[in-house]
Structure formats: structure tokens, C-alpha cells
Amino acid sequence: GEDVEQSLFLSVREGDSSVINCTYTDSSSTYLYWYKQEPGAGLQLLTYIFSNMDMKQDQRLTVLLNKKDKHLSLRIADTQTGDSAIYFCAERFDRGSTLGRLYFGRGTQLTVWP
Amino acid sequence: DTAVSQTPKYLVTQMGNDKSIKCEQNLGHDTMYWYKQDSKKFLKIMFSYNNKELIINETVPNRFSPKSPDKAHLNLHINSLELGDSAVYFCASSLRDRGETQYFGPGTRLLVL
């Protein structure tokens, strides 16, 4: 459960859609999260999805979950320069001594060009 | 109205010193965490407390000692600071019976010289 993989960088033009991908390791993960970190700031919870869902939409954000492939994605529609940040994917474990533990990916640096 | 707060925001100190970082949450959560983020942005859990009881203790040197005086506070004391301790330390909190979504503080940037 410690190998949450994300690509490190993504660049898009303002107004385009951004898709940030993540693969996780444990099929028994109960929740999967997306956090945003702006420069010099803490982690801001963007959205999360329960493992029995395939999709969740929240305004400009769409989360897709493919449990079979252990693949999670975050789509940001109409990306703005203010969306430039690092985006972290995290999976939550709820087994035995790992109860409630989050494992994070290394983050995807999203750069939005005007 | 800050949800999870940490002090100090920046901490610059000499090797060998002892320092503490404080964390407070006003969300009524019962579980609190300390994470370390290294220079490559890798984020890893260090400790977790539920109702003042230690429930997660990763492989962290004994120089790091968390203390939870009550459910709303989780402090981190570090003895004999080393250069490799330089990182950003994040506190987080969650409510165990509400999906345990974790809310993070703004971080404490520790630089050991």
C-alpha cells in the first residue's frame, strides 16, 4: 500500500481541461482522496471518492475510479491559472494496525499557461 | 476560525538543539496526525493519536516524541536536531466515525543548520 504513483508534471493552457492520473496498490482501500498544495501552503482537501463509486462530480472537478485497474483520475474542467499547484492522490487503509492511515503519491505539479 | 493551526510557521535552528511544534484543531475531531514532507514533496505519516492515545507510530527516530494533552492538541517535540530533520511538518485531524477525511494545517517549515 505504499506505492501510490503519479506523474510528476503536467502543463496545460488556460481554458483547457486537465487530467491528473494516479495508480494505487491496495484493492481494499476504502477512500481515495485528492489534495491540492499551493506554493508555501498546506494541503487542501479537494475531493474524495468512496471505493464503491465509479465517478464523483463537484463543479469543475470530476473524479473517476477504476477499481479493477486501481486507477484514479482527477479532471479539472476549464483550468485556470489559479489551479496551478501540486495535486496529491492518497489512498486510505482500514486494515488492522493500518486503520485510517493515508498513503500519498509524490504529487503532480500542474502548471497552467495563460 | 482556523480549523487546524500550527505554530511556528517557520523554524530555523542549529543542529543539536531541541524544539517543539504545536498543533491545535477546533473541528471537534478525535484523531490527530503528524506528517513529514521532504524536499521532494514526499509526504509520509509519522504519528497518529486517537482520543489522546497513540495509534500509529511509524519508524521514526526516538528523538521525535509526540504529546497529546487533550483531543484538540498534538505537539511534536524533537530532541538533538539533525540536518536531515529539515522538512515541512504537517499536522492533520479527522473524525473517526465520519469517514476520517483528514484536514491539514498550514505546515511548519523546519530548517536545521
CSV table of C-alpha atoms in Angstrom, one decimal:
chain,number,residue,atom,x,y,z
A,1,GLY,CA,0.0,0.0,0.0
A,2,GLU,CA,2.9,2.4,-0.1
A,3,ASP,CA,3.3,2.7,-3.8
A,4,VAL,CA,0.9,5.4,-5.0
A,5,GLU,CA,2.1,6.5,-8.3
A,6,GLN,CA,1.5,9.8,-10.1
A,7,SER,CA,3.3,11.6,-13.0
A,8,LEU,CA,5.3,14.4,-11.7
A,9,PHE,CA,4.4,17.2,-14.1
A,10,LEU,CA,1.5,18.4,-16.2
A,11,SER,CA,1.2,21.6,-18.3
A,12,VAL,CA,-1.9,22.9,-19.8
A,13,ARG,CA,-3.2,26.1,-21.4
A,14,GLU,CA,-5.8,28.2,-19.6
A,15,GLY,CA,-9.3,27.1,-20.5
A,16,ASP,CA,-8.3,23.5,-21.4
A,17,SER,CA,-9.1,20.5,-19.3
A,18,SER,CA,-6.5,18.9,-17.1
A,19,VAL,CA,-6.4,15.3,-16.2
A,20,ILE,CA,-4.2,14.1,-13.4
A,21,ASN,CA,-3.8,10.3,-13.1
A,22,CYS,CA,-2.9,8.1,-10.1
A,23,THR,CA,-2.5,4.4,-9.6
A,24,TYR,CA,-2.7,2.8,-6.2
A,25,THR,CA,-1.9,-0.6,-4.9
A,26,ASP,CA,-4.4,-2.0,-2.5
A,27,SER,CA,-7.8,-3.0,-3.7
A,28,SER,CA,-9.2,-2.9,-0.2
A,29,SER,CA,-8.6,0.9,0.1
A,30,THR,CA,-11.9,2.4,1.3
A,31,TYR,CA,-11.5,6.0,0.3
A,32,LEU,CA,-9.3,7.8,-2.2
A,33,TYR,CA,-8.5,11.5,-2.0
A,34,TRP,CA,-7.3,14.4,-4.0
A,35,TYR,CA,-5.4,17.2,-2.1
A,36,LYS,CA,-4.1,20.4,-3.5
A,37,GLN,CA,-1.0,22.2,-2.3
A,38,GLU,CA,-0.2,25.7,-3.4
A,39,PRO,CA,3.3,27.1,-3.0
A,40,GLY,CA,4.2,27.6,0.6
A,41,ALA,CA,0.8,26.4,1.8
A,42,GLY,CA,-0.7,23.3,3.5
A,43,LEU,CA,-2.7,20.6,1.9
A,44,GLN,CA,-6.3,21.5,1.0
A,45,LEU,CA,-8.8,18.7,0.6
A,46,LEU,CA,-10.3,18.9,-2.9
A,47,THR,CA,-12.5,15.9,-3.1
A,48,TYR,CA,-12.7,12.2,-2.2
A,49,ILE,CA,-14.4,9.2,-3.5
A,50,PHE,CA,-15.6,6.1,-1.7
A,51,SER,CA,-14.4,2.9,-3.2
A,52,ASN,CA,-17.8,1.6,-4.2
A,53,MET,CA,-18.3,4.6,-6.5
A,54,ASP,CA,-17.1,5.0,-10.1
A,55,MET,CA,-17.5,8.7,-10.5
A,56,LYS,CA,-18.0,11.8,-8.5
A,57,GLN,CA,-18.5,15.3,-9.9
A,58,ASP,CA,-18.2,18.5,-8.0
A,59,GLN,CA,-18.4,21.7,-10.0
A,60,ARG,CA,-15.3,21.8,-12.3
A,61,LEU,CA,-13.9,18.6,-10.7
A,62,THR,CA,-14.6,15.1,-11.9
A,63,VAL,CA,-13.1,12.1,-10.2
A,64,LEU,CA,-13.1,8.7,-12.0
A,65,LEU,CA,-12.3,5.5,-10.2
A,66,ASN,CA,-11.4,2.2,-12.0
A,67,LYS,CA,-11.1,-0.3,-9.2
A,68,LYS,CA,-10.2,-3.2,-11.5
A,69,ASP,CA,-7.1,-1.3,-12.7
A,70,LYS,CA,-6.6,0.5,-9.4
A,71,HIS,CA,-6.6,3.8,-11.3
A,72,LEU,CA,-7.9,7.1,-10.1
A,73,SER,CA,-8.1,10.4,-12.1
A,74,LEU,CA,-9.0,14.0,-11.4
A,75,ARG,CA,-10.3,16.1,-14.3
A,76,ILE,CA,-10.4,19.8,-13.9
A,77,ALA,CA,-12.6,21.5,-16.5
A,78,ASP,CA,-11.8,25.0,-17.8
A,79,THR,CA,-8.4,25.1,-16.0
A,80,GLN,CA,-7.4,28.5,-14.6
A,81,THR,CA,-4.0,29.9,-13.7
A,82,GLY,CA,-5.2,29.7,-10.1
A,83,ASP,CA,-5.3,26.0,-10.4
A,84,SER,CA,-1.5,25.8,-10.7
A,85,ALA,CA,-0.4,23.8,-7.7
A,86,ILE,CA,0.7,20.3,-6.7
A,87,TYR,CA,-2.0,17.7,-6.6
A,88,PHE,CA,-1.7,14.7,-4.3
A,89,CYS,CA,-3.5,11.5,-4.7
A,90,ALA,CA,-3.9,9.5,-1.4
A,91,GLU,CA,-5.4,6.1,-0.5
A,92,ARG,CA,-6.7,5.2,2.9
A,93,PHE,CA,-6.2,1.8,4.5
A,94,ASP,CA,-8.5,0.4,7.1
A,95,ARG,CA,-6.9,-3.0,7.9
A,96,GLY,CA,-5.6,-3.9,11.4
A,97,SER,CA,-2.8,-1.7,12.5
A,98,THR,CA,-3.1,0.5,9.4
A,99,LEU,CA,-6.5,1.7,10.4
A,100,GLY,CA,-7.1,5.2,9.0
A,101,ARG,CA,-3.6,5.5,7.5
A,102,LEU,CA,-3.2,7.6,4.3
A,103,TYR,CA,-0.6,6.8,1.7
A,104,PHE,CA,0.2,9.7,-0.6
A,105,GLY,CA,1.6,9.8,-4.1
A,106,ARG,CA,4.5,12.2,-4.7
A,107,GLY,CA,2.3,14.8,-6.2
A,108,THR,CA,1.7,16.1,-9.8
A,109,GLN,CA,2.9,19.7,-10.4
A,110,LEU,CA,0.2,21.3,-12.6
A,111,THR,CA,1.3,24.4,-14.5
A,112,VAL,CA,-1.4,26.4,-16.3
A,113,TRP,CA,-0.2,28.8,-19.0
A,114,PRO,CA,-2.2,31.9,-19.9
B,1,ASP,CA,-11.9,30.5,12.6
B,2,THR,CA,-8.8,28.5,11.6
B,3,ALA,CA,-9.6,24.8,11.5
B,4,VAL,CA,-6.1,23.2,12.1
B,5,SER,CA,-3.4,25.6,13.2
B,6,GLN,CA,0.3,25.1,13.7
B,7,THR,CA,3.0,27.2,15.4
B,8,PRO,CA,5.5,28.2,14.5
B,9,LYS,CA,5.1,28.6,10.7
B,10,TYR,CA,8.9,28.8,10.3
B,11,LEU,CA,11.6,27.4,12.5
B,12,VAL,CA,15.3,27.8,11.9
B,13,THR,CA,17.7,26.3,14.4
B,14,GLN,CA,21.1,24.8,14.9
B,15,MET,CA,22.0,21.1,14.9
B,16,GLY,CA,21.8,19.6,18.3
B,17,ASN,CA,19.0,21.8,19.6
B,18,ASP,CA,15.7,20.7,21.0
B,19,LYS,CA,12.5,22.2,19.5
B,20,SER,CA,8.7,21.8,19.7
B,21,ILE,CA,6.0,22.3,17.2
B,22,LYS,CA,2.4,22.8,18.4
B,23,CYS,CA,-0.8,21.9,16.7
B,24,GLU,CA,-4.4,22.7,17.6
B,25,GLN,CA,-7.7,21.9,15.9
B,26,ASN,CA,-11.1,23.4,16.6
B,27,LEU,CA,-13.1,21.0,14.4
B,28,GLY,CA,-14.1,18.7,17.3
B,29,HIS,CA,-12.1,15.8,15.8
B,30,ASP,CA,-10.9,12.9,17.8
B,31,THR,CA,-7.9,11.9,15.8
B,32,MET,CA,-4.7,13.9,15.0
B,33,TYR,CA,-1.7,13.2,12.9
B,34,TRP,CA,1.8,14.4,12.2
B,35,TYR,CA,3.2,14.1,8.6
B,36,LYS,CA,6.7,14.9,7.3
B,37,GLN,CA,7.1,16.3,3.8
B,38,ASP,CA,10.7,16.1,2.4
B,39,SER,CA,12.3,18.3,-0.1
B,40,LYS,CA,11.0,16.2,-3.0
B,41,LYS,CA,7.4,16.8,-1.6
B,42,PHE,CA,7.1,13.2,-0.5
B,43,LEU,CA,4.5,13.1,2.4
B,44,LYS,CA,4.7,10.4,5.0
B,45,ILE,CA,2.9,9.8,8.2
B,46,MET,CA,4.8,9.9,11.4
B,47,PHE,CA,2.3,9.5,14.3
B,48,SER,CA,-1.4,9.4,14.9
B,49,TYR,CA,-3.4,9.9,18.1
B,50,ASN,CA,-7.0,9.0,18.7
B,51,ASN,CA,-8.5,10.4,21.9
B,52,LYS,CA,-5.1,11.1,23.3
B,53,GLU,CA,-3.9,7.6,22.7
B,54,LEU,CA,-1.1,6.7,20.2
B,55,ILE,CA,-2.4,4.5,17.4
B,56,ILE,CA,0.1,4.9,14.6
B,57,ASN,CA,3.8,5.2,15.2
B,58,GLU,CA,5.9,4.8,12.1
B,59,THR,CA,9.6,4.1,12.0
B,60,VAL,CA,10.6,7.4,13.4
B,61,PRO,CA,13.7,8.1,15.5
B,62,ASN,CA,13.2,8.2,19.3
B,63,ARG,CA,14.3,11.8,19.1
B,64,PHE,CA,10.7,12.6,17.9
B,65,SER,CA,8.2,12.5,20.7
B,66,PRO,CA,4.5,13.4,20.2
B,67,LYS,CA,2.4,14.6,23.1
B,68,SER,CA,-1.3,15.0,23.2
B,69,PRO,CA,-2.5,16.9,26.3
B,70,ASP,CA,-6.1,16.7,25.0
B,71,LYS,CA,-8.1,15.8,21.9
B,72,ALA,CA,-7.7,19.2,20.4
B,73,HIS,CA,-3.9,19.4,20.7
B,74,LEU,CA,-1.0,17.3,19.4
B,75,ASN,CA,2.5,18.7,19.8
B,76,LEU,CA,5.7,17.3,18.4
B,77,HIS,CA,9.0,17.6,20.3
B,78,ILE,CA,12.3,16.9,18.6
B,79,ASN,CA,15.5,16.3,20.5
B,80,SER,CA,19.0,16.7,19.2
B,81,LEU,CA,18.0,18.1,15.8
B,82,GLU,CA,19.9,16.8,12.8
B,83,LEU,CA,20.4,18.2,9.3
B,84,GLY,CA,18.1,15.5,7.9
B,85,ASP,CA,15.2,16.7,10.0
B,86,SER,CA,14.9,19.7,7.8
B,87,ALA,CA,11.4,19.4,6.2
B,88,VAL,CA,7.9,20.7,6.3
B,89,TYR,CA,5.9,19.1,9.1
B,90,PHE,CA,2.1,19.0,8.7
B,91,CYS,CA,-0.5,18.3,11.4
B,92,ALA,CA,-3.8,16.9,10.4
B,93,SER,CA,-7.0,15.9,12.1
B,94,SER,CA,-10.1,13.8,11.4
B,95,LEU,CA,-13.2,12.4,12.9
B,96,ARG,CA,-13.0,8.6,13.1
B,97,ASP,CA,-16.7,7.9,12.6
B,98,ARG,CA,-17.1,10.3,9.7
B,99,GLY,CA,-15.0,8.7,7.0
B,100,GLU,CA,-11.9,10.0,8.6
B,101,THR,CA,-11.3,12.7,5.9
B,102,GLN,CA,-8.2,14.4,7.1
B,103,TYR,CA,-7.8,18.2,7.3
B,104,PHE,CA,-4.4,19.6,7.2
B,105,GLY,CA,-2.7,22.5,8.9
B,106,PRO,CA,-0.6,25.1,7.0
B,107,GLY,CA,2.7,23.3,7.9
B,108,THR,CA,5.8,24.2,9.8
B,109,ARG,CA,9.0,24.7,7.8
B,110,LEU,CA,11.9,23.5,9.8
B,111,LEU,CA,15.4,24.3,8.7
B,112,VAL,CA,18.3,22.8,10.7
B,113,LEU,CA,21.7,24.5,10.1
